[in-house]
Tab-separated table of C-alpha atoms and ligand atoms in Angstrom:
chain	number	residue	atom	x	y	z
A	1	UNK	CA	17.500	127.716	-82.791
A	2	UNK	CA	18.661	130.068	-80.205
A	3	UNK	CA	17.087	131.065	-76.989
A	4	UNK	CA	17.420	134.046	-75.053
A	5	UNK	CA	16.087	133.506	-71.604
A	6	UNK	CA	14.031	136.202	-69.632
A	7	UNK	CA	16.870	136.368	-66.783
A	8	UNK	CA	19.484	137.164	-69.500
A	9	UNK	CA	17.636	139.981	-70.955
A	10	UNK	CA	18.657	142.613	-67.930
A	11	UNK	CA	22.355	141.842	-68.993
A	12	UNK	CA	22.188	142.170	-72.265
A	13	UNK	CA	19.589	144.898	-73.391
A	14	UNK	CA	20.362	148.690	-73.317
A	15	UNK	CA	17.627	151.507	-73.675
A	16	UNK	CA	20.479	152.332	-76.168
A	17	UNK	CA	19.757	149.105	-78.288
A	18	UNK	CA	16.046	149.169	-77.345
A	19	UNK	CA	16.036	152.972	-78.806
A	20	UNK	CA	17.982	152.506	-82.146
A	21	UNK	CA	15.500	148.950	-82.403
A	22	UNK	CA	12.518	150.849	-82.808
A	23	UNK	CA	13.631	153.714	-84.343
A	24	UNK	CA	14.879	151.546	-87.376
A	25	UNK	CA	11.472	149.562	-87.469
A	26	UNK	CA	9.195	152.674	-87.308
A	27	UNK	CA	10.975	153.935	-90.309
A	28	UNK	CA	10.961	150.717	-92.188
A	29	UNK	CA	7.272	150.920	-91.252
A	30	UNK	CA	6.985	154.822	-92.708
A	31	UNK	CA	9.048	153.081	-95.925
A	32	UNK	CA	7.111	150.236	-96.044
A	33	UNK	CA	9.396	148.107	-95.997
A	34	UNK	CA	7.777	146.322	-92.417
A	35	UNK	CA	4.133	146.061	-91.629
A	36	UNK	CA	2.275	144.703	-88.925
A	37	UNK	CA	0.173	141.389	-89.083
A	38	UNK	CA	-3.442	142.235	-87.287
A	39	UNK	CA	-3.489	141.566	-83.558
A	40	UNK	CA	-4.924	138.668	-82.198
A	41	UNK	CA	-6.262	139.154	-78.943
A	42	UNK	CA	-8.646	136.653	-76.782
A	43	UNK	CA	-10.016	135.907	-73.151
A	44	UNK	CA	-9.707	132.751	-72.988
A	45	UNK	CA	-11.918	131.694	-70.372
A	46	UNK	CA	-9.187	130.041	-67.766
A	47	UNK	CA	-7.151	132.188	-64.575
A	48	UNK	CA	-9.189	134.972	-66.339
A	49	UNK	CA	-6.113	135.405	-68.677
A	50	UNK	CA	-6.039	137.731	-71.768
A	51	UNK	CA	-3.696	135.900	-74.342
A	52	UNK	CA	-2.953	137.108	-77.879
A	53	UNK	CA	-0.309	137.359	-80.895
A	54	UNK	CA	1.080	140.616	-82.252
A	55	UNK	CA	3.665	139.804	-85.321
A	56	UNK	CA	4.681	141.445	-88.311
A	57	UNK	CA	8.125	141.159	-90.789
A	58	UNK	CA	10.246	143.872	-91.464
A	59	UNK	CA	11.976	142.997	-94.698
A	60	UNK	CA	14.489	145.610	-94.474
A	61	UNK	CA	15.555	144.346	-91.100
A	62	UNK	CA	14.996	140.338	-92.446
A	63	UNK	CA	12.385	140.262	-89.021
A	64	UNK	CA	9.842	138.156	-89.350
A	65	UNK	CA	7.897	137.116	-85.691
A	66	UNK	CA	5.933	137.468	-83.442
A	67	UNK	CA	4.997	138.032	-79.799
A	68	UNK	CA	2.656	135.551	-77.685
A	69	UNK	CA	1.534	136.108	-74.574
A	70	UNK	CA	-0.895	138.472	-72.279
A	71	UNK	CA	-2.382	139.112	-68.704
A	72	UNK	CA	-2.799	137.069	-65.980
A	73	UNK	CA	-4.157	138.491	-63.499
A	74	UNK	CA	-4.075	135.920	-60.684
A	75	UNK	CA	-0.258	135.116	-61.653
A	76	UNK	CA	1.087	137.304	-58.439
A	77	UNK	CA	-1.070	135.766	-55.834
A	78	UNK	CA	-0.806	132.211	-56.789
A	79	UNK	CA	1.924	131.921	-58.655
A	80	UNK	CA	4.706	134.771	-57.295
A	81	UNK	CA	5.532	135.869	-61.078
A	82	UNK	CA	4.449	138.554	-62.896
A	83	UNK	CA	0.401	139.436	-64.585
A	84	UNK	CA	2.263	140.140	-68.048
A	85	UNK	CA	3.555	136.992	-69.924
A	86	UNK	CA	5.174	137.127	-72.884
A	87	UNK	CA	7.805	135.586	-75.610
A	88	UNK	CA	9.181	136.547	-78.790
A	89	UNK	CA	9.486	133.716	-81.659
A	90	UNK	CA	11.727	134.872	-84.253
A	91	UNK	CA	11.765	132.593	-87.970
A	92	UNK	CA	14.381	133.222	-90.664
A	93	UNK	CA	12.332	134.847	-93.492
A	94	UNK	CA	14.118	132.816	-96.208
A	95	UNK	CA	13.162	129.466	-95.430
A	96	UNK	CA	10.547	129.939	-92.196
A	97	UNK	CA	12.617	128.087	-90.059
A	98	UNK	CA	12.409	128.603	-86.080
A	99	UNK	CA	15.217	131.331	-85.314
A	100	UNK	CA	14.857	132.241	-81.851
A	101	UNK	CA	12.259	132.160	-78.688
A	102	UNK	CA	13.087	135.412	-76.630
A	103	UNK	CA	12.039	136.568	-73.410
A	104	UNK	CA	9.625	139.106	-73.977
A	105	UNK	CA	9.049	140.980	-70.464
A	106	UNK	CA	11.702	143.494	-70.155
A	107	UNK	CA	11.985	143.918	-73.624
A	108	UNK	CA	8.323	144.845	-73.564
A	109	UNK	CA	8.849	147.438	-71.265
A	110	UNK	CA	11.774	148.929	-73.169
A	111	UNK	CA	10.478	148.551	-76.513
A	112	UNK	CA	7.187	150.766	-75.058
A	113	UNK	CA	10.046	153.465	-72.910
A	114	UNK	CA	11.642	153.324	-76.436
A	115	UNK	CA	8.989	154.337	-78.408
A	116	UNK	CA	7.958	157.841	-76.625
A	117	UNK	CA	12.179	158.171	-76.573
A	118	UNK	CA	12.043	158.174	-79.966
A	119	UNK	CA	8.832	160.885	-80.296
A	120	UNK	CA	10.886	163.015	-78.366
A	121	UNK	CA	13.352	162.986	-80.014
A	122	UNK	CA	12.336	163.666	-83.232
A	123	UNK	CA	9.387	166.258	-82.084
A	124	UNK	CA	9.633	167.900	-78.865
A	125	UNK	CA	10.988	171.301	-78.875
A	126	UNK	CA	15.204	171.343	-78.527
A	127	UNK	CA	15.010	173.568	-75.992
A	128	UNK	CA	12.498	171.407	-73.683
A	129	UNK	CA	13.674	171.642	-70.229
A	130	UNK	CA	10.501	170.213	-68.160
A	131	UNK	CA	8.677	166.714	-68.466
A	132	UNK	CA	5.445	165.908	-66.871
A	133	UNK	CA	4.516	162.631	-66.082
A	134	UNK	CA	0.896	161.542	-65.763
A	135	UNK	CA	0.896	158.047	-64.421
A	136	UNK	CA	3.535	156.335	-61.960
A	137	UNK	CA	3.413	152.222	-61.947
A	138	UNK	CA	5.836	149.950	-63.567
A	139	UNK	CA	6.347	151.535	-67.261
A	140	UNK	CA	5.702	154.816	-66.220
A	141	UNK	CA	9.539	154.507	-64.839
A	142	UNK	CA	10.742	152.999	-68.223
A	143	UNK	CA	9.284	155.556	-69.804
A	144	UNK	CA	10.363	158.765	-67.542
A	145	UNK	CA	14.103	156.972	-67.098
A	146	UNK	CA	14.072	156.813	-71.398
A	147	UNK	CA	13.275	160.149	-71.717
A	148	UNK	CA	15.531	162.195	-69.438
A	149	UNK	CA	18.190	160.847	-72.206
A	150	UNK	CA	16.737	162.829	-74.975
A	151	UNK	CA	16.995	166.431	-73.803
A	152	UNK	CA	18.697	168.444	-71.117
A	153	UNK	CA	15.851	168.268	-68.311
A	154	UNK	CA	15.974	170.275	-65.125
A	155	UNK	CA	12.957	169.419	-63.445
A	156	UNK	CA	10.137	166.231	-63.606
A	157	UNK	CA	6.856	167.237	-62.670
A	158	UNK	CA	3.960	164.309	-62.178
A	159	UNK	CA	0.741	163.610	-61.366
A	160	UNK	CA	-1.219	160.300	-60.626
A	161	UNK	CA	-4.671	159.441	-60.274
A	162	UNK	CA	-2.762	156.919	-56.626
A	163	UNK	CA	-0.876	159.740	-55.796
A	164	UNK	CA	0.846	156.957	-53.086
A	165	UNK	CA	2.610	155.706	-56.372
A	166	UNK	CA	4.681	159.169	-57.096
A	167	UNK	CA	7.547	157.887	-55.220
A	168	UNK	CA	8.437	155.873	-58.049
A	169	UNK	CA	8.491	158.926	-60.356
A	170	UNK	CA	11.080	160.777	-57.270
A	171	UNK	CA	13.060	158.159	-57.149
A	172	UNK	CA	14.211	158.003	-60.998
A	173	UNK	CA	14.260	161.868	-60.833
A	174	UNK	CA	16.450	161.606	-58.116
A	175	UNK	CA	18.579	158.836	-59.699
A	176	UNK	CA	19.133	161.139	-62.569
A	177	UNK	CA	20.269	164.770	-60.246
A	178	UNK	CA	16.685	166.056	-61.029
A	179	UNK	CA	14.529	167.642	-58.784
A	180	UNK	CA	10.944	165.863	-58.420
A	181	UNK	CA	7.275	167.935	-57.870
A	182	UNK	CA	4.022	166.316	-57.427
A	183	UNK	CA	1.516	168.832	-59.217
A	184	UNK	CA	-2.344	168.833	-59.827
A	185	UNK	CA	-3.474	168.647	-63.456
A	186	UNK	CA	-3.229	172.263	-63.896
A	187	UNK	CA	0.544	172.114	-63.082
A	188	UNK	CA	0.960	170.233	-66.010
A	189	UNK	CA	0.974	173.629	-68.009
A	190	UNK	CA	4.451	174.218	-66.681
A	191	UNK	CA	5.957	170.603	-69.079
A	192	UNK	CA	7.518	170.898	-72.158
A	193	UNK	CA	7.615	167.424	-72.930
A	194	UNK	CA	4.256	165.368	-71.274
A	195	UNK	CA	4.485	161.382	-71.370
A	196	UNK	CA	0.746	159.486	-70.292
A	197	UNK	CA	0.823	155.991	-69.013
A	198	UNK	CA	-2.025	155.166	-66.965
A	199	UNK	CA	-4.507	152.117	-67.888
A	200	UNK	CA	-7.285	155.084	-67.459
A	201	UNK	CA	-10.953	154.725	-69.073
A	202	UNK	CA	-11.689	158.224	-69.208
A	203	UNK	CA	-9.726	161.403	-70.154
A	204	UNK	CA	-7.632	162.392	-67.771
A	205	UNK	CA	-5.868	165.907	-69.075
A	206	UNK	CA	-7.974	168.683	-70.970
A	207	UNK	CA	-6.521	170.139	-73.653
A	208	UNK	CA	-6.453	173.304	-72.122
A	209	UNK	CA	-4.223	171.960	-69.367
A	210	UNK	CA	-1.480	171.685	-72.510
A	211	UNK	CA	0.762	174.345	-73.543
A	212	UNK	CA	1.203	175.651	-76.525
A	213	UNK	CA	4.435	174.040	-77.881
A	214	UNK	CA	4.588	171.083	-76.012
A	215	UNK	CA	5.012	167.263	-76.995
A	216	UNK	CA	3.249	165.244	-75.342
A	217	UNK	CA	3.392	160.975	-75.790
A	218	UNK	CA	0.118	159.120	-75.567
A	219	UNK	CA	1.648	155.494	-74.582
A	220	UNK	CA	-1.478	154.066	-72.017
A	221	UNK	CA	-4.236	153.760	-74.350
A	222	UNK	CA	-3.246	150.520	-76.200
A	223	UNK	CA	-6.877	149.077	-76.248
A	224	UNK	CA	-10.155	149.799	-77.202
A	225	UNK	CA	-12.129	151.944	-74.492
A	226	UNK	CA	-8.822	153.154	-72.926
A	227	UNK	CA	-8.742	156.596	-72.814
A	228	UNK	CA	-6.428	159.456	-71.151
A	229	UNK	CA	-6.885	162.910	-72.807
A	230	UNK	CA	-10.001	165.128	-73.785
A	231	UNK	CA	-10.576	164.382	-77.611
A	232	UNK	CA	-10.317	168.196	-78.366
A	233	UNK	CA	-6.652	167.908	-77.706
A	234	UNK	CA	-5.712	165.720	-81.017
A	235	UNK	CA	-7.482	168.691	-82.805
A	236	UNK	CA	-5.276	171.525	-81.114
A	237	UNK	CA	-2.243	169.172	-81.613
A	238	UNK	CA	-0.420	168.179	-84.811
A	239	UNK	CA	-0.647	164.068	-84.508
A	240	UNK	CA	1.794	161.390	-85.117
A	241	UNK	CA	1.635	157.447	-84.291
A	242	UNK	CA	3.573	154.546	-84.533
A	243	UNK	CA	0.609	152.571	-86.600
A	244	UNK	CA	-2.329	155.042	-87.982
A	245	UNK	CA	-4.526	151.551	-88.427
A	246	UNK	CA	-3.912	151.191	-84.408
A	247	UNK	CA	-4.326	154.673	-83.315
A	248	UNK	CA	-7.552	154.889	-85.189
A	249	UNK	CA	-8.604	151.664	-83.416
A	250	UNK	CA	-7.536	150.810	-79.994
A	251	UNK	CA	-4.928	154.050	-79.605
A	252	UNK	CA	-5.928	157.241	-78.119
A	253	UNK	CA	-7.011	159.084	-81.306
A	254	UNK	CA	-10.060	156.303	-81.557
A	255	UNK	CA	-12.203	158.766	-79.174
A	256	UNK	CA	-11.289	161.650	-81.229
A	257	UNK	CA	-12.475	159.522	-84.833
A	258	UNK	CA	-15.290	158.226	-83.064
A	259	UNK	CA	-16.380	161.884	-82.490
A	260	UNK	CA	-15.399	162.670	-85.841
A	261	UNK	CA	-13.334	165.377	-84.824
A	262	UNK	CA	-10.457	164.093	-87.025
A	263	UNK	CA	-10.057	161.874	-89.648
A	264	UNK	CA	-7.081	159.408	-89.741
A	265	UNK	CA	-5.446	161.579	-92.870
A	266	UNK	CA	-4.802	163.684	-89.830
A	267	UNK	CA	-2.468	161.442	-88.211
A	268	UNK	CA	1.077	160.711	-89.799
A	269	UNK	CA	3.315	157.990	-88.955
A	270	UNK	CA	6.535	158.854	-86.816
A	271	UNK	CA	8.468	156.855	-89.185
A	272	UNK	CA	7.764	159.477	-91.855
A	273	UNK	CA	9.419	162.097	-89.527
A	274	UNK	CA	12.321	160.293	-89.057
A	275	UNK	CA	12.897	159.192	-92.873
A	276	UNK	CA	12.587	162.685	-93.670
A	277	UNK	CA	9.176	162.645	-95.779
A	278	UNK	CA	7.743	164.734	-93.041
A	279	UNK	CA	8.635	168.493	-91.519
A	280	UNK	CA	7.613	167.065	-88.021
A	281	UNK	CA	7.442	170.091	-85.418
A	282	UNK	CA	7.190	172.854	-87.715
A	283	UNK	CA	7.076	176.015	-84.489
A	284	UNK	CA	8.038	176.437	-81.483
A	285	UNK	CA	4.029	176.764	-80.693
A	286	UNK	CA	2.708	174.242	-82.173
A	287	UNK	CA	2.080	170.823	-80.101
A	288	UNK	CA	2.406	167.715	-81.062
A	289	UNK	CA	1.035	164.820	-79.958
A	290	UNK	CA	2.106	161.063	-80.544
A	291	UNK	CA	-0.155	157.909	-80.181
A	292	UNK	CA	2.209	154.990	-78.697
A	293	UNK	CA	-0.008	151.725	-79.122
A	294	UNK	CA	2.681	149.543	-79.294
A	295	UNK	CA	3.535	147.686	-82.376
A	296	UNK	CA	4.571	143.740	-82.907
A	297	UNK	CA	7.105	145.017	-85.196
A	298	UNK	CA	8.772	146.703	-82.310
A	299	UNK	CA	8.957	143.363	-80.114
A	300	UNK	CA	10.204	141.697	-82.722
A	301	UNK	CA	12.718	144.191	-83.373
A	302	UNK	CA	14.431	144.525	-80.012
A	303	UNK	CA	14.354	140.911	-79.930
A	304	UNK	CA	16.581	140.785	-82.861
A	305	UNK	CA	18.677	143.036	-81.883
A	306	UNK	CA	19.036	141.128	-77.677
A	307	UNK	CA	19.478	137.754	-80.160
A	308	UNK	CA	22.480	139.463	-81.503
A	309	UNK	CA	23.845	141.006	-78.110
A	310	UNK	CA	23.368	136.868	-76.795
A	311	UNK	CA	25.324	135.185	-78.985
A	312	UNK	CA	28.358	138.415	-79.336
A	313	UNK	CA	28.500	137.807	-75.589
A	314	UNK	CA	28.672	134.083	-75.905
A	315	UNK	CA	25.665	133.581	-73.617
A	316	UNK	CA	23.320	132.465	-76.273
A	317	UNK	CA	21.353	128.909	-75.803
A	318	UNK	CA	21.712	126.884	-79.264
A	319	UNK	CA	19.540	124.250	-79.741
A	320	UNK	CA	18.844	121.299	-82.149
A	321	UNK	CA	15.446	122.345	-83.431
B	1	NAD	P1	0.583	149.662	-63.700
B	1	NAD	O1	-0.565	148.836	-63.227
B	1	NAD	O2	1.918	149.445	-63.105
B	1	NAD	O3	0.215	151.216	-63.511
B	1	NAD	C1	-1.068	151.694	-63.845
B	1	NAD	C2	-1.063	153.211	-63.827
B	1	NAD	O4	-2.380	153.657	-64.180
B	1	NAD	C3	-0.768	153.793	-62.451
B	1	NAD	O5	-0.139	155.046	-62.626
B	1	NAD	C4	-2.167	153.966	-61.865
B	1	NAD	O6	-2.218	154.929	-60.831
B	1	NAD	C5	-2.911	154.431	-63.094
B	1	NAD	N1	-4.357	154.202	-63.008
B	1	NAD	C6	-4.986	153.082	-62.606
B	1	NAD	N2	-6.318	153.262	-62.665
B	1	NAD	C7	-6.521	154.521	-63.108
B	1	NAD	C8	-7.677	155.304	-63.372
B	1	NAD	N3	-8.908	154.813	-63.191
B	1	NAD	N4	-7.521	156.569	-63.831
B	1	NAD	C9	-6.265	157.063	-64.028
B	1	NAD	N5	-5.137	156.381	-63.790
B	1	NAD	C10	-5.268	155.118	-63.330
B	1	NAD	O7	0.595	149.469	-65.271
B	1	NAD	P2	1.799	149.770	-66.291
B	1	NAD	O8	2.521	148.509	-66.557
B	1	NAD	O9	2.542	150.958	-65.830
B	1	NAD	O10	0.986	150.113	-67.631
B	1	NAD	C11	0.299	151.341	-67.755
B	1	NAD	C12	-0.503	151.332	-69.039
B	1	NAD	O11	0.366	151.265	-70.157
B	1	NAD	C13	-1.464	150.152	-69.187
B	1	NAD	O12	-2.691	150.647	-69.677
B	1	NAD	C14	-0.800	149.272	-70.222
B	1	NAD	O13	-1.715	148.502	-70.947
B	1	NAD	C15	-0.148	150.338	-71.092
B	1	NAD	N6	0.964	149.850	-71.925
B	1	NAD	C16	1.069	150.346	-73.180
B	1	NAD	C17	2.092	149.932	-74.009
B	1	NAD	C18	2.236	150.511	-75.387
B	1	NAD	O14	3.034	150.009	-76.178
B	1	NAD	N7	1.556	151.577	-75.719
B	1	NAD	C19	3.012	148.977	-73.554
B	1	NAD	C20	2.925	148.515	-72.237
B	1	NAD	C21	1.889	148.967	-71.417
């Protein structure tokens, strides 16, 4: 069995890798050829920690895994490491052997920057030239740094509900050449591409603070009662999400269901954009709108791929197992 410590991930991992990880698994996903076991998720009564299991096998990438690990929320304060804990365990889907135990942290992070990347890509306009970011904390610069990569941007716009926190959104603006402007919700008209992640309750952007052919990435709603735009805007928008049994369920188009203001036929997997089986963006008008929940299939699938990067690089742990 191999392991892949947390402290080696930094070296090893690229938002390259990370990006061509998950864009691979969401179209295995769209092919089914990979599918998603149902998350496990419990409070488990001790350090008031939320622990769970999200796994899944891709058979086209031979994946077969799954993440453990959660929230707790005390960890900083007593314990000087981070609230989120988690590791990937990877088993050879031949024989269901042990493969590899991963450190899942980072890679969570860039799995989740990876995912809106990938929307981007595939559905914002070519010719997008502003991104608004709603949210600042820790993946909110995963997410921002991702994107620049996927068109030419001139200018980051961004708004948060701790507007103390922007800094963080300036300084990877500035770390790319871009200029940086803090702007009310209204001055989120002005994006071309919008990314959201904030651990919000309640909608945060209306939908007629959107403009017409814009993209815009849901990626903070990832559980149920998490919200952070007005319902009306999934029926305005054309919608797209990495898992339509999530988005329906704990992603951001569960308020818009709820209301029955769509139905999940109205969502299509991203996968099937980027296998072809789906037009995507089909004006420069329209908007579209993808629901990030955050898959297992995608932790399992950068975890592959850093397993790979380990033992080319000779840093790789082997053990008798
Ligand atoms: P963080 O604690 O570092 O940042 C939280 C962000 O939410 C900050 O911008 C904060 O200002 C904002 N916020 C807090 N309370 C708010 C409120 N009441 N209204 C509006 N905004 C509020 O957290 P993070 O690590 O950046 O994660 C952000 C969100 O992304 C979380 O909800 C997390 O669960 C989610 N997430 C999703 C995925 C996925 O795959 N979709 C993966 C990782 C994290």
């Amino acid at each position: 069995m191999i392991i892949v410590p947390e402290r080696e991930i930094a070296n090893l991992m690229t938002r390259e890798a990370a990006f061509v990880a998950v864009e691979q698994v969401f179209a295995a996903m769209a092919a089914q050829d990979a599918y998603n076991f149902p998350v496990i998720r419990e409070a488990i009564g001790h350090e008031d920690a939320l622990y769970g299991f999200k796994g899944g096998f891709d058979r086209a990438g031979k994946t077969l895994g799954l993440k453990a690990g959660g929230y707790w929320p005390n960890n900083l304060d007593k314990h000087q490491i981070i609230n989120h804990q988690s590791t990937v365990f990877l088993f050879d889907p031949d024989t269901g052997k042990a493969k590899a135990m991963v450190g899942g942290n980072l890679l969570t992070a860039l799995r989740t920057a990876a995912a809106s990347s990938v929307s981007i890509k595939h559905l914002a306009r070519k010719d997008a030239r502003v991104i608004g970011m709603i949210g600042a904390g820790h993946q909110a610069t995963f997410q921002l740094r991702a994107a620049l990569e996927q068109r030419q941007f001139e200018k980051v716009i961004g708004w948060n509900f701790h507007p103390e926190m922007l800094p963080n959104l300036e300084k990877v603006a500035d770390e790319a050449g871009l200029p940086f402007q803090a702007v009310d919700l209204n001055g989120l008209r002005d994006a071309d591409v919008l990314i959201s992640i904030t651990s919000s309750f309640e909608a945060i952007l209306q939908a007629d603070q959107v403009s017409p052919g814009t993209h815009i990435a849901c990626m903070g709603t990832d559980t149920k009662g998490k919200q952070e735009v007005d319902p009306a805007l999934l029926t305005r928008a054309t919608v797209f999400s990495d898992e339509v049994a999530q988005s329906i369920s704990i992603g951001e188009a569960q308020h818009a269901i709820a209301m029955e203001l769509i139905t999940e036929h109205d969502i299509t997997q991203i996968g099937a954009v980027i296998n072809g089986t789906h037009p995507g963006r089909t004006s420069d008008d329209q908007i579209t709108l993808f629901d990030g929940t955050g898959v297992g299939l995608q932790d399992l699938a950068v975890a592959a791929s850093v397993v790979d990067l380990a033992v080319a690089n000779g840093v790789a742990i082997e053990v008798d197992f």
